[in-house]
Coordinates of C-alpha atoms in Angstrom, one line a residue:
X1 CA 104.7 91.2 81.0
X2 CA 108.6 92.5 80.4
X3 CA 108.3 96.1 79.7
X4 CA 111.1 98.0 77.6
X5 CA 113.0 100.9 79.4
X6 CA 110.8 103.5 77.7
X7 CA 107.4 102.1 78.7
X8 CA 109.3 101.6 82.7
X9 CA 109.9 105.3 82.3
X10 CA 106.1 106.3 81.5
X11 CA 105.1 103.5 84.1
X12 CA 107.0 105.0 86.8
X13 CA 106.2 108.9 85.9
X14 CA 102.6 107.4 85.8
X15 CA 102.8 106.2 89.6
X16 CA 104.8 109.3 90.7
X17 CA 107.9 107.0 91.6
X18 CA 111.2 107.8 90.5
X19 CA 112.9 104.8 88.7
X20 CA 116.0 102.4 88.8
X21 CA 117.1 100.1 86.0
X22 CA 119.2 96.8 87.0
X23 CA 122.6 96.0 85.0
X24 CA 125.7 94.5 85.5
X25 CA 126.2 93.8 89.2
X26 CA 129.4 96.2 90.8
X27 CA 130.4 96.6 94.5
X28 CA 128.5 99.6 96.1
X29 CA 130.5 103.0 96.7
X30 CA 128.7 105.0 98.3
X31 CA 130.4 104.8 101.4
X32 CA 127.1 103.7 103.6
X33 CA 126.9 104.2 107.5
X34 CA 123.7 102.4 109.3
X35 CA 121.9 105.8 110.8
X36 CA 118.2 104.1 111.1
X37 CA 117.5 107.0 113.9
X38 CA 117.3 109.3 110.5
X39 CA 114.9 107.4 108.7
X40 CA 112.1 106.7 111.6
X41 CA 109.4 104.7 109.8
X42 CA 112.1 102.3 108.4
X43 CA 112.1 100.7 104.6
X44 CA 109.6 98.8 102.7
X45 CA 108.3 97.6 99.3
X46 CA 105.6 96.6 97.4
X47 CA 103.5 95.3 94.5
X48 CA 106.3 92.9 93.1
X49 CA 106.3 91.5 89.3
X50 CA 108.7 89.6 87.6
X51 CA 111.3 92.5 86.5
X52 CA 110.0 95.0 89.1
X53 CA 109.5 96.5 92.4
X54 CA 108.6 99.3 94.3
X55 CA 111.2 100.8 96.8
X56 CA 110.2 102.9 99.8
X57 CA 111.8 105.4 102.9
X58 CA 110.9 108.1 104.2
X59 CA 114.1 110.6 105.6
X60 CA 112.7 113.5 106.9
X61 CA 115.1 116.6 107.5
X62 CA 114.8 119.9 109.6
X63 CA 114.5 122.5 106.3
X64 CA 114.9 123.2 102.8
X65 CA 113.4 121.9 100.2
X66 CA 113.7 119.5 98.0
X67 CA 116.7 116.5 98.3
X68 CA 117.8 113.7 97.1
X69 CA 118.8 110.5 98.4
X70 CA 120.6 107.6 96.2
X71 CA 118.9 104.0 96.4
X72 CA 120.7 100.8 96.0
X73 CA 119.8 97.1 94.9
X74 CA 122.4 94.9 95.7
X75 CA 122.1 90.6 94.8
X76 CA 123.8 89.8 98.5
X77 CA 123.4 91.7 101.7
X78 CA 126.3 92.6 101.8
X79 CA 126.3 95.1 98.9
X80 CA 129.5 93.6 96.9
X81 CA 127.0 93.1 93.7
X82 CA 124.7 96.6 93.3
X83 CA 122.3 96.1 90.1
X84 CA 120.6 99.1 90.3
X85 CA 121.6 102.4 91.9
X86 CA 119.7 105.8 91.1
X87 CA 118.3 109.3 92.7
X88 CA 115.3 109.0 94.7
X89 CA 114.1 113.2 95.7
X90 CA 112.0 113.7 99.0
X91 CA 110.7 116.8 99.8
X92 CA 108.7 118.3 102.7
X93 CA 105.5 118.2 100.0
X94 CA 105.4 114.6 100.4
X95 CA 106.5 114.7 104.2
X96 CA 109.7 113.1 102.9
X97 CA 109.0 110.1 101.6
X98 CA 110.0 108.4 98.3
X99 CA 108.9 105.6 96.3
X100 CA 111.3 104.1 93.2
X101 CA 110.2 101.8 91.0
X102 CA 113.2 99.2 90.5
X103 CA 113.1 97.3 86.9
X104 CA 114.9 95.2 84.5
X105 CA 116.0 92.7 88.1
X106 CA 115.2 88.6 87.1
X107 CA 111.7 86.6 88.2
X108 CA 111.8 84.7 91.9
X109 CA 114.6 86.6 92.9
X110 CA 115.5 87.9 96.4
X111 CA 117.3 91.7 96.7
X112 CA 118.4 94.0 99.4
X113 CA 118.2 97.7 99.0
X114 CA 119.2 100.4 100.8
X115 CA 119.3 104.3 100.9
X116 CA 121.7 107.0 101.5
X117 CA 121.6 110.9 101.8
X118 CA 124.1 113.1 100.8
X119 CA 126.3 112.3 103.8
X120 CA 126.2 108.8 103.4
X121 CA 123.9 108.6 106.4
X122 CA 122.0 104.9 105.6
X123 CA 118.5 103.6 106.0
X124 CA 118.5 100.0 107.6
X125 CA 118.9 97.1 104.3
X126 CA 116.2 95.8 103.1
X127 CA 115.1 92.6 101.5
X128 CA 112.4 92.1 98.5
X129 CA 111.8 89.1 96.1
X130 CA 110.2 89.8 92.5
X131 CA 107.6 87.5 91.8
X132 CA 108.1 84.5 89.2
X133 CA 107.3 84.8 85.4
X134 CA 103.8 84.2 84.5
X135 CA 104.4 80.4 83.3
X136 CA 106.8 79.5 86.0
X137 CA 105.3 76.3 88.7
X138 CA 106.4 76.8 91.4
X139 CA 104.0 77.3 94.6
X140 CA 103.3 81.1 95.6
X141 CA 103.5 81.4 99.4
X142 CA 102.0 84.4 101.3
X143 CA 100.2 85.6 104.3
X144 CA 97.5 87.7 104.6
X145 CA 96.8 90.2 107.6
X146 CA 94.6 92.8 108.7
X147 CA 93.4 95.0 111.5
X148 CA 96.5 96.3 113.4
X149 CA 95.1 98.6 116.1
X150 CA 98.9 99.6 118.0
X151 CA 96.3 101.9 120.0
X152 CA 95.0 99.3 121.5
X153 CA 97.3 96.4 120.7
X154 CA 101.4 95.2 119.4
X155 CA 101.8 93.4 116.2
X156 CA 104.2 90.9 117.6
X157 CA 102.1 88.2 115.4
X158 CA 105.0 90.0 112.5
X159 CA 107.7 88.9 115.1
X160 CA 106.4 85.1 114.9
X161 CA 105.7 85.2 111.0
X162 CA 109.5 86.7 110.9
X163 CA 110.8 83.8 113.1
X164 CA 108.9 81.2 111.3
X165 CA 110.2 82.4 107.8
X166 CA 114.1 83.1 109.0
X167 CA 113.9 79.1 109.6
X168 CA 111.9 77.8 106.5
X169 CA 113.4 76.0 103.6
X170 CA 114.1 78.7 101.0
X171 CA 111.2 77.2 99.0
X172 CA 108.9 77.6 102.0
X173 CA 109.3 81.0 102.6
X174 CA 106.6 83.6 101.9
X175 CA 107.2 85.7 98.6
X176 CA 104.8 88.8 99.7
X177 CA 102.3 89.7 102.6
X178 CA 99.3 90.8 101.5
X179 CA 97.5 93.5 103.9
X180 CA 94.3 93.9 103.2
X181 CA 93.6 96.9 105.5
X182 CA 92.4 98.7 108.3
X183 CA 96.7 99.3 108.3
X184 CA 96.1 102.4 110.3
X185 CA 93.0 103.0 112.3
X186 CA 92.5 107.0 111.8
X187 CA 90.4 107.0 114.6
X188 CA 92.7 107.1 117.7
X189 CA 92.4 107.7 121.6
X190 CA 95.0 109.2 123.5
X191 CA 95.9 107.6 126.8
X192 CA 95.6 110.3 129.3
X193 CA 91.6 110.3 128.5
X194 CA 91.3 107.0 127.7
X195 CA 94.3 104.6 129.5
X196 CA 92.7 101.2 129.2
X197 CA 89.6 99.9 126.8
X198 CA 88.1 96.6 126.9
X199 CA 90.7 95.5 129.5
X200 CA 93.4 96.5 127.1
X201 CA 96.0 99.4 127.6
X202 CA 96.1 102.1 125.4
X203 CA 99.4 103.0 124.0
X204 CA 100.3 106.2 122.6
X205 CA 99.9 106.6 119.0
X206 CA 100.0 110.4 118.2
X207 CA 98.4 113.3 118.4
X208 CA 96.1 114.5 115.6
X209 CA 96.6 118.4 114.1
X210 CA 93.1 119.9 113.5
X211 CA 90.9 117.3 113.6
X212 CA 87.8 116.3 114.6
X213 CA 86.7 114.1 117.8
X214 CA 83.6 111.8 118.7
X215 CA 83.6 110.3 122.3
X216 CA 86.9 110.0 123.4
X217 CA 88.1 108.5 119.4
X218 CA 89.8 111.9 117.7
X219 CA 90.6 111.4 114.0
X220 CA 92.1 113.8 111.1
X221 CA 90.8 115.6 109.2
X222 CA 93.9 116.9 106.7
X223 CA 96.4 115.3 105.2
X224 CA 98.7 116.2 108.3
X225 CA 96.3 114.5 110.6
X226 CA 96.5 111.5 108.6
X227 CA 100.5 111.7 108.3
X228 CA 100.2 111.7 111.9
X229 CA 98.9 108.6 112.3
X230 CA 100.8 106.3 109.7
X231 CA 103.9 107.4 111.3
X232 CA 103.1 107.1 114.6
X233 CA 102.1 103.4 113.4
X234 CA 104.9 102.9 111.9
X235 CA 107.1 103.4 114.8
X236 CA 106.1 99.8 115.8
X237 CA 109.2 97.7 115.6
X238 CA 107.4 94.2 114.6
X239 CA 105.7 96.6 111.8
X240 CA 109.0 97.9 110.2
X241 CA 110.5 94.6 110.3
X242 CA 108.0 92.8 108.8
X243 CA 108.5 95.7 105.6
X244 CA 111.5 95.7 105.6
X245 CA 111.4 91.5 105.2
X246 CA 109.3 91.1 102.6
X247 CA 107.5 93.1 100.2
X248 CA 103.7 93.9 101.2
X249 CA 100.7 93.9 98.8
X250 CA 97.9 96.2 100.2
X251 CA 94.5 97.1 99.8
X252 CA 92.9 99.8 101.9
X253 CA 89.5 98.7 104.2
X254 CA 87.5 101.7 106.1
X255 CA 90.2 103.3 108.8
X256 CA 92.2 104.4 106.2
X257 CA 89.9 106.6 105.5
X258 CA 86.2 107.1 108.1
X259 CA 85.6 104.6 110.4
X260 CA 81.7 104.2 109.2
X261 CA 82.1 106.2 106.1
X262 CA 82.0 105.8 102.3
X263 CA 82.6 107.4 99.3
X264 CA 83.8 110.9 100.2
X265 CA 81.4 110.8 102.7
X266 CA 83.1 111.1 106.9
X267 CA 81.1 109.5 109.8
X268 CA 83.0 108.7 113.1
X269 CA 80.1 107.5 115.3
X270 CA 77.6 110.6 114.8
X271 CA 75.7 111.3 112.0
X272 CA 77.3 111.3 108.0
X273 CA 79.1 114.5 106.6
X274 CA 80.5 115.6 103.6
X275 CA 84.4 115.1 103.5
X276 CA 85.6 115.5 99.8
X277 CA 88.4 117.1 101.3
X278 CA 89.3 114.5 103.8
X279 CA 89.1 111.4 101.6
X280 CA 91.8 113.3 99.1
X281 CA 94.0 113.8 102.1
X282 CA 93.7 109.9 103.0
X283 CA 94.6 109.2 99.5
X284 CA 97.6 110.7 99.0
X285 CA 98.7 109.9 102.7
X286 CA 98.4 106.2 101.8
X287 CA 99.8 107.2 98.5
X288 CA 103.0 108.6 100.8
X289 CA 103.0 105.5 103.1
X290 CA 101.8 102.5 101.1
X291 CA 104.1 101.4 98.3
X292 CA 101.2 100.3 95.8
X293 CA 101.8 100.6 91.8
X294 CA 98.7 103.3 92.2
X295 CA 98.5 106.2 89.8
X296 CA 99.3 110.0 91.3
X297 CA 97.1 112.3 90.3
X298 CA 99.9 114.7 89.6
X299 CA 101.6 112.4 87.0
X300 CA 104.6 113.6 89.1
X301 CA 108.1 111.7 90.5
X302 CA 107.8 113.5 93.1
X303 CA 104.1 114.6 94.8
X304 CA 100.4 113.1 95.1
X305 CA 99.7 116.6 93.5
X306 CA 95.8 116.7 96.0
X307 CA 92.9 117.7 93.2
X308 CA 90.9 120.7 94.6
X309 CA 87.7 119.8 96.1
X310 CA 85.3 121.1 98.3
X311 CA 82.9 119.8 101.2
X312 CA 79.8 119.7 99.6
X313 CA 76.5 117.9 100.6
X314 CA 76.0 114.2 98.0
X315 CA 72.5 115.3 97.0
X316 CA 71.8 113.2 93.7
X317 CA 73.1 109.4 93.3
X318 CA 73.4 106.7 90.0
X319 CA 71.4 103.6 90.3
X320 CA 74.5 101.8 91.6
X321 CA 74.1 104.6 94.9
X322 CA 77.5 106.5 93.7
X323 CA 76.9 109.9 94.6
X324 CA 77.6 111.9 91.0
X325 CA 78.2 115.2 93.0
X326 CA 81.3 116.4 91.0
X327 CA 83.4 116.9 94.1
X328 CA 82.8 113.4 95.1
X329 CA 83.4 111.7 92.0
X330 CA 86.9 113.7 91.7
X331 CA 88.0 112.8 95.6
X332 CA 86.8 109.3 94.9
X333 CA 89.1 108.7 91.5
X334 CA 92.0 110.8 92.7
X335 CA 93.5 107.3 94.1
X336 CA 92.0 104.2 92.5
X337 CA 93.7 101.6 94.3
X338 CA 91.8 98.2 92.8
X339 CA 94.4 96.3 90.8
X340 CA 95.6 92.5 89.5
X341 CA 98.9 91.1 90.5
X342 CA 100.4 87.9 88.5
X343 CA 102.3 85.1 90.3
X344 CA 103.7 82.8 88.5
X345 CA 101.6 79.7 87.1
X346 CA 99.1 79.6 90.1
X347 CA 97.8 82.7 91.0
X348 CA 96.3 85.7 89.4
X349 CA 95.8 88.2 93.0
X350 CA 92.4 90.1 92.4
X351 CA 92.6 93.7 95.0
X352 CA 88.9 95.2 94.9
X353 CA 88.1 98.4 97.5
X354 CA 85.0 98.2 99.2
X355 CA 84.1 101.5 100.6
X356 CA 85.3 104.5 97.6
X357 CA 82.1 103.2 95.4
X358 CA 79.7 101.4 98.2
X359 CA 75.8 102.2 97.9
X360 CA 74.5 103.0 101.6
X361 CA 73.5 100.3 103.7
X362 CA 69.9 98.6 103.4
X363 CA 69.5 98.7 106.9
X364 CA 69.4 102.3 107.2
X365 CA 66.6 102.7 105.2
X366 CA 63.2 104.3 106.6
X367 CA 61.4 102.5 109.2
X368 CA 63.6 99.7 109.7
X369 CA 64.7 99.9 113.0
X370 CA 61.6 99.0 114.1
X371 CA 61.9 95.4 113.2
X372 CA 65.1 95.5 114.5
X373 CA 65.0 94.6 118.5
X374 CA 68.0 95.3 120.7
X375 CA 66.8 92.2 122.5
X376 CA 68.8 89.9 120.3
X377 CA 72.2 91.7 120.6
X378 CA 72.4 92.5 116.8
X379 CA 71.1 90.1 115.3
X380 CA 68.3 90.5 112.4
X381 CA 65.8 89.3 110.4
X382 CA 67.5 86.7 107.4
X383 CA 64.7 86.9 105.3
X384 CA 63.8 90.9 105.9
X385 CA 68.1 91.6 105.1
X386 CA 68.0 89.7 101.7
X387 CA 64.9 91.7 100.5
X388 CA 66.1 95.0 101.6
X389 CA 69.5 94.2 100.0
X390 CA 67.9 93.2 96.9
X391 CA 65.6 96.0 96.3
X392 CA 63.3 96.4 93.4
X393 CA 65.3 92.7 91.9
X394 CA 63.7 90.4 95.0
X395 CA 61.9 87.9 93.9
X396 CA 62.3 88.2 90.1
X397 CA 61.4 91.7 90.3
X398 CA 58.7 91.2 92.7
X399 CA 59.6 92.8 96.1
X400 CA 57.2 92.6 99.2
X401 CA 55.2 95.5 99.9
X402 CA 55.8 95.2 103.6
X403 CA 58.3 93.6 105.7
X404 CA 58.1 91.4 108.7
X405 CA 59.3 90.3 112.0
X406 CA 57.3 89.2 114.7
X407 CA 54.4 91.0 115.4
X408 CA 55.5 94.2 113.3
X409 CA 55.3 94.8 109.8
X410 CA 56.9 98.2 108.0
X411 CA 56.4 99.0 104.2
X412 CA 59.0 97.9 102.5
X413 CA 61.3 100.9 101.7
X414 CA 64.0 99.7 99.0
X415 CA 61.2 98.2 97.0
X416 CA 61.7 100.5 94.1
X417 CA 65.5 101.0 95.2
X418 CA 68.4 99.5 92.8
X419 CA 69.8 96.2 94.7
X420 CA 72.9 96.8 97.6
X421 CA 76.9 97.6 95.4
X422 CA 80.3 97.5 97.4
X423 CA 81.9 97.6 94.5
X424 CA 80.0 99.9 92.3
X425 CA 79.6 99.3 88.6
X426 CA 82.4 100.7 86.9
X427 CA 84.5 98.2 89.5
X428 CA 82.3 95.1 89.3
X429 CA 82.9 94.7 85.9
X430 CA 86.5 95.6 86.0
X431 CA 86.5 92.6 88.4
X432 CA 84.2 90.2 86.8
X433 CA 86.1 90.8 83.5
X434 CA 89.8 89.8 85.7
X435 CA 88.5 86.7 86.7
X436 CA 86.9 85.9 83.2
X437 CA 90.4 86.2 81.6
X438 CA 92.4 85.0 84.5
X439 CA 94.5 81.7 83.0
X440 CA 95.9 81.0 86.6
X441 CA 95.4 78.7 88.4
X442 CA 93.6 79.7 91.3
X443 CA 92.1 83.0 91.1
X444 CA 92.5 84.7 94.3
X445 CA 90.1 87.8 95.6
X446 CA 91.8 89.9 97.9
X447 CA 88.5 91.5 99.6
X448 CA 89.1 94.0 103.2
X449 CA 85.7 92.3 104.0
X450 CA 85.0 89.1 104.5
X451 CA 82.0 87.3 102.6
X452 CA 80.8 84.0 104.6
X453 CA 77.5 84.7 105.4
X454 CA 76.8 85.6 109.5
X455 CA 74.2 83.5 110.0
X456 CA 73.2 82.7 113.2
X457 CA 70.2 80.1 114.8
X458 CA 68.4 82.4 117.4
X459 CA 65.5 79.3 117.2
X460 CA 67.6 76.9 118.7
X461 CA 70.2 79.3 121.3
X462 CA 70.7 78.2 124.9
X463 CA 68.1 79.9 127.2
X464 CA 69.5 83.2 128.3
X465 CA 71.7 84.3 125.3
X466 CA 69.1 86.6 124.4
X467 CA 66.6 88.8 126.3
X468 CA 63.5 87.1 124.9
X469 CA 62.7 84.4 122.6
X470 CA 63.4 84.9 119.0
X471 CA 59.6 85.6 117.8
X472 CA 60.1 84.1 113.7
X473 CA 61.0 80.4 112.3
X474 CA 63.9 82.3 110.1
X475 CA 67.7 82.4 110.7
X476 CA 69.2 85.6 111.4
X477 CA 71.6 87.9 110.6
X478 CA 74.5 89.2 112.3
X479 CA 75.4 92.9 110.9
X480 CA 75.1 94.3 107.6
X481 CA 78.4 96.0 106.9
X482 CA 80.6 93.0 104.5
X483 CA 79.2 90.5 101.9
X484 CA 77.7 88.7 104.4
X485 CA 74.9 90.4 103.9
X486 CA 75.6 91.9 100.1
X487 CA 73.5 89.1 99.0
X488 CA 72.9 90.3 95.9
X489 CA 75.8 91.5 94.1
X490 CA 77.5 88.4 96.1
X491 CA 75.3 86.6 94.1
X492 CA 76.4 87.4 91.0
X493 CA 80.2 87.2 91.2
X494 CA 79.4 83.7 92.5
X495 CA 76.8 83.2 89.7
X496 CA 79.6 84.4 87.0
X497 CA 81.9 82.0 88.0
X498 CA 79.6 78.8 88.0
X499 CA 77.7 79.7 84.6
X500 CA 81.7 81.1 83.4
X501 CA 82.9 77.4 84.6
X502 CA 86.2 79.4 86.9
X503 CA 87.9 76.9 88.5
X504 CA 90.5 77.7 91.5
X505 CA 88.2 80.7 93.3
X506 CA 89.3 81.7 96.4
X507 CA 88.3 84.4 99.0
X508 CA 90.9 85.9 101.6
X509 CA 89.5 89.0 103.9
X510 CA 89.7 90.5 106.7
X511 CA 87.8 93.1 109.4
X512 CA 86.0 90.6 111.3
X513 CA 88.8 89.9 113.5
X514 CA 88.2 86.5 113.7
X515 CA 88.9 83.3 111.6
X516 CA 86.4 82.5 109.5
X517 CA 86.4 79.3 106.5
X518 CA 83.8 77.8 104.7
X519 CA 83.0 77.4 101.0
X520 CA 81.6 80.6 98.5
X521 CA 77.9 80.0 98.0
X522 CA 75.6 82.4 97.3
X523 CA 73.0 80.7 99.7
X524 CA 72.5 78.2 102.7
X525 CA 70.7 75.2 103.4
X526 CA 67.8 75.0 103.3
X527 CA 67.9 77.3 100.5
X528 CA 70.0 75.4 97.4
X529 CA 73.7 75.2 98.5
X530 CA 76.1 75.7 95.6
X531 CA 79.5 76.2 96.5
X532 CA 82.0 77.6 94.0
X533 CA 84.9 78.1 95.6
X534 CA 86.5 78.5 99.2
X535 CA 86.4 81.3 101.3
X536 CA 88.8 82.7 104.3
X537 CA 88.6 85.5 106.6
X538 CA 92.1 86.2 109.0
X539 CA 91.6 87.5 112.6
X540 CA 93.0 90.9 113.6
X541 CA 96.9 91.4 114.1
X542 CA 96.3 93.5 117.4
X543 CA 92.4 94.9 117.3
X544 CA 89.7 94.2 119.6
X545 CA 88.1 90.7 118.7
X546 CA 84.5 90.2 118.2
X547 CA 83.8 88.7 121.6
X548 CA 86.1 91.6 123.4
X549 CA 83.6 94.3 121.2
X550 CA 80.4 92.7 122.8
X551 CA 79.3 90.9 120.0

């Protein structure tokens, strides 16, 4: 869609970014001098469309308020064509960062941008490419990542993607990188305590202002803490070139926010608490730090503008398990970051987030840790996770009263519970209603987690693998946190796009840190196996793998 200047204006205002409009291409005169030591965290951009992109810097000074850097987009790197040139403010309020939205520039096109302050002091260049117009053929090429732990870990996998695309045909080169999360892991250990985990060296990250600490893992709690992190993570050199390359689409997973938490709800390896508070501070730090056409709640150019909330117990929940404590609901919407991005002919790009509307997990419930046995290093029951994920809807409505494995049997304690949501309701349709109306075509879901089952065959395991034999005839489970185990609500996105006849379905995820592919099917043999579509999950840039974690 080509927007007019006035709608660009309201668009921009809308996602707090200031705004540049392409013309007639002129030779820059700003006088520009490379100073990259003044803009630390380097240059990026984001969420592309055919006319459009989203400029970002961050140029911190010592004092004063608010100032104002000018941005250029130039057709050649070497600046002799500018196209767009405005203002772009920073301000300590939004620890000096900015975030322009650059419009009116042609489809499939590559730029290089640039800022300057008042003393002609410049950011490094950087390069973006718009995406092409909705009917346009071409092939879309793109990588996804995930998982980049520089705690524990270097992303030098950016350094081999950036080596591999410097020597591609232009037609061969990726058009975006699509990160779909775990960007930052909030939770970080600081090497004198900690100087080496699971045979790998901790590396200094940064250290968090008033937070809070489990084990040796401290994480933030304010909106400084979080600042903390993102630039101590973007201090990786492999990180800001790989923004400053292309532009990045992104999607947040958990460590943007609470390593095990949901909603507005903080857990860090003890037990749940209430963090209204702390989930608006992740917000508008990724708001800061993530170029993403995302809505402020301030309506501002300039600021997030936080809501006011307080940490207040989730008492009372919806049938979909979205806790309706007013608090929660207003941390919760004051960054909704699930969106659509067209590319070209082929691909409609479907973002949904996981963990701001997920129900709590199944295998929490009362009782159920007794027919779970440590025994069989995590695995669990098949048939016991699909009825507690389905609820009250197993079976046609026909739960068990009791649940099994081996010689113990529990009462069944989701029987009357609503089935398992990662995507809530309000979401969930949002979603089901983009892939109804996609025309692309392949209809790609970008999902942080990944949604081939973890099945594994505990019958049929080499002796020794386990502690004792596996006492059922069922399959097990591996974990309950991704839609490996959301069997239910799985179950109907893959049911709506066989009985909706969707062609070109795709999954890409991540968080496993592992590689994962298989085809989309709601369930395995023996059970009727229906694929309908295909299905990828990426391995970590730099975290721990699976096999390194102990599973």
């Amino acid at each position: 869609m080509t927007l007019n200047r006035r709608e660009f204006v309201q668009l921009a205002a809308a996602m707090g970014a200031s705004l540049a409009w392409g013309g007639s291409a002129r030779a820059s005169t700003t006088g520009w001098h490379e100073r990259r030591d003044l803009y630390p965290e380097g240059v990026a951009s984001g969420d592309p469309d055919p006319s459009s992109v989203i400029l970002w810097t961050r140029r911190p000074f010592e004092s004063g308020g608010r100032r104002v850097l000018t941005v250029e987009v130039a057709e050649d790197d070497a600046f002799r064509r500018v196209v767009a040139k405005a203002s772009a403010p920073v301000s300590a309020e939004s620890d000096w960062t900015t975030r322009v939205l650059v419009g009116h520039l042609k489809p499939a096109r590559v730029y290089w941008y640039r800022f300057i302050d008042g003393e002609a002091n410049g950011s490094r260049v950087g390069r973006t490419i718009t995406a092409p117009p909705a009917n346009d053929p071409r092939p879309v090429n793109f990588a996804f990542v995930s998982c980049q732990s520089v705690n524990e870990g270097k992303l030098n996998g950016y350094r081999r993607m950036i080596f591999e695309d410097e020597r591609a045909a232009p037609a061969d080169q990726l058009g975006f990188v699509l990160h779909l999360g775990d960007f930052i892991y909030e939770v970080v250990e600081y090497p004198d305590e900690l100087p080496t985990r699971y045979d790998r060296t901790i590396y200094e990250v940064c250290r968090i202002p008033d937070g809070g600490q489990t084990g040796k893992f401290h994480y933030p709690l304010t909106v400084e803490g979080y600042r903390a992190v993102y630039k101590g993570y973007l201090a990786d050199p492999d990180l800001q070139d790989a923004r400053a390359r292309w532009p990045f689409v992104a999607i947040w997973d958990n460590h943007e926010f609470s390593w095990q938490g949901r909603q507005s709800i903080v857990q860090a390896g003890g037990a749940p608490q209430p963090g209204q508070t702390v989930k608006v501070a992740a917000n508008q730090a990724w708001f800061e730090y993530i170029p993403a056409r995302v809505n402020a709640p301030s309506g501002s150019l300039d600021t997030f503008g936080a809501v006011a909330v307080k940490n207040v117990p989730i008492e009372t929940w919806d049938d979909s398990g979205l806790g309706i404590e007013p608090n929660n609901l207003k941390a919760i919407n004051s960054l909704i970051a699930y969106r659509s991005l067209r590319y070209g002919r082929h691909l409609d790009l479907i973002l949904t987030d996981q963990h701001s509307f997920c129900g709590d997990d199944p295998t929490d419930a009362e009782g159920v840790g007794k027919i779970y046995d440590p025994a069989f290093n995590g695995m669990f029951s098949e048939p016991a996770m699909i009825a507690l994920d389905a609820g009250r809807t197993f079976n046609g409505g026909k739960p068990p009263a009791e649940l099994s494995f081996g010689d113990v049997s529990i009462p069944n304690p989701r029987k009357d519970s609503p089935p398992r949501t990662l995507l809530g309701t309000r979401q969930k349709n949002w979603f089901m209603d983009q892939l109804r109306r996609s025309a692309a075509t392949w209809k790609i879901w970008g999902n942080s987690l990944g949604a081939l089952d973890l099945r594994a065959d505990p019958q049929n395991l080499p002796d020794g693998l386990t502690k004792q034999k596996w006492p059922a005839d069922t399959f097990a489970q591996i974990g309950s946190g991704d839609y490996g185990s959301a069997y239910h609500e799985r179950g109907e996105i893959y049911d709506l796009v066989r009985d909706s006849k969707i062609t070109g379905f795709a999954i890409v995820s991540g968080d496993r840190h592992s590689f994962w592919a298989g085809y989309a099917a709601s369930r395995l043999p023996p059970a009727k196996f229906e694929p309908v579509g295909i299905s990828f999950v990426g391995a970590s840039l730099a975290s721990p793998g699976a096999m390194e974690g102990g599973l």
